[in-house]
Amino acid sequence: MVRGVDHSKTMTIMTVNEIIQATGGKVLCGGQQAISGFSIDSRKTAHGELFIALRGARFDGHDFVHDALRNGTGAMVSIPPADPGRDKTIIYVKNTLRALQDIARYRRSRRGIPAVGVTGTNGKTTTKELVAAILSRTHAVLKTTGNFNNHIGLPLCVSNMQGSEEFMVLEMGSNAKGDIRELCEIVRPDIAVVTNVGQAHLEGFGTIETVRDTDLEVLGYVKTICINADDPLLMEGIGAYPGKVVTYGIENRADFSARDIVPGEEGSQFLLVTPGRGDIRVSLRISGRFNVLNALAAASVASELGMSLEEIRGGLESFAGVPMRLEIHRISGALVINDVYNANPASMEEALREMARLRTGRAIAVLGDMLELGAYAGDAHTGLVQTLNRLGVDILIAVGPEMHKASAGFAGKAYQAADSSGARSLLLDMMGEGDTVLIKGSRGMRMEMVLAGEGTEAGAEAGNAL
């Protein structure tokens, strides 16, 4: 059984007294003593839950406390509300974000279950889901939902654990140096996997070496690290690590490897080779060479946690993929690859290689800007267009100022769209039978609108919108 953040809980997971002990807060008015969960969204706060009024640069949860109290049991605030109601529990703390993190730290310290940390530039969410899919064959698992992988989402997930979980699988994201260390201080992972290092969030990191060093902050907390042997920068960074190192890879010698890879439109088959435990044939339901690497990462973690080869295969083969990540649709006779969740240079190149492998007719790339690359942005987008030329892509629909500039170097036919909706119109006019289309860009470019139209969601229904 896999659990994420569940807003329908009714069982008690924490008492008000425990919350005060964890946070050092003060009860301003008391109602119910039992708390069934924590929420940071007033629209989704359910009966029995405590709403935590977070404050940010562009929002203040205190503006929505009364909305949350209509359904919830109470609220944690740093600004006391006027007339909250006698039956509601109001807890005052100096800093609500720190209090949320303190609650997660408190709950983690009282649950000695193994915790898996998953970090890296690309493949974090898929690897996290694969690990959880394997472990949940025989155990109750708490996992971060969606991409709740930052200093807010991860502690919210841990705070909401039910108490029956036997494993935690936690995705850990970063935007700047120190971020992984901050998350590790909260959840104290026992084992971690670092998927790869690439050019992402360079506005915050500055250099790719800082990206690597930030991901490897996890080394200070875990007994075992699972590492991608095909990533030389990562391998260079773990030289002084005193704990156990487990490697996985396709190109380089590794403890866990894949042989006889047979790629397909709807997935890949390969022979999973393990150290001293035998080999087993695996049929993934997700395509792409990089997803074979993600499967190897998950297998290495699960094996270290005692899962059998059959359980590992069963978990890998049960996983159907993550929405908006390399989803494949057949639309109007064309093969459309929906990989719109996010983008950086490494993930762009992998997606383009997959398009090139699957193409049978024209190759059309609908690409949005890769954001947060700082001083590397110009070179990164120029390099992306060079990859398009090398792979023989026929048509480029460019979205965003960086892609517009770089498209001047495209060898095929280039179109410029003002936004993703404009790209949608261009694509509809040209897409035909036998075409292979890749749609990808950074999250802020809203490339899902190419498939879904305003107000609808990308996903399996996107094809109907076209």
Coordinates of C-alpha atoms in Angstrom, one line a residue, residues 45-51 67-75 88-89:
T45 CA -8.7 21.6 4.6
A46 CA -10.9 18.8 5.9
H47 CA -12.7 18.0 9.2
G48 CA -10.1 17.1 11.9
E49 CA -7.2 18.8 10.1
L50 CA -5.1 21.7 11.3
F51 CA -4.5 24.4 8.7
D67 CA -12.0 29.8 5.1
A68 CA -10.0 26.9 6.5
L69 CA -11.8 27.0 9.8
R70 CA -15.2 26.4 8.2
N71 CA -14.2 22.7 7.6
G72 CA -11.0 22.2 9.6
T73 CA -10.5 21.7 13.3
G74 CA -8.2 24.6 13.8
A75 CA -5.2 26.6 12.5
K88 CA -11.7 25.8 17.0
T89 CA -8.1 25.2 18.1

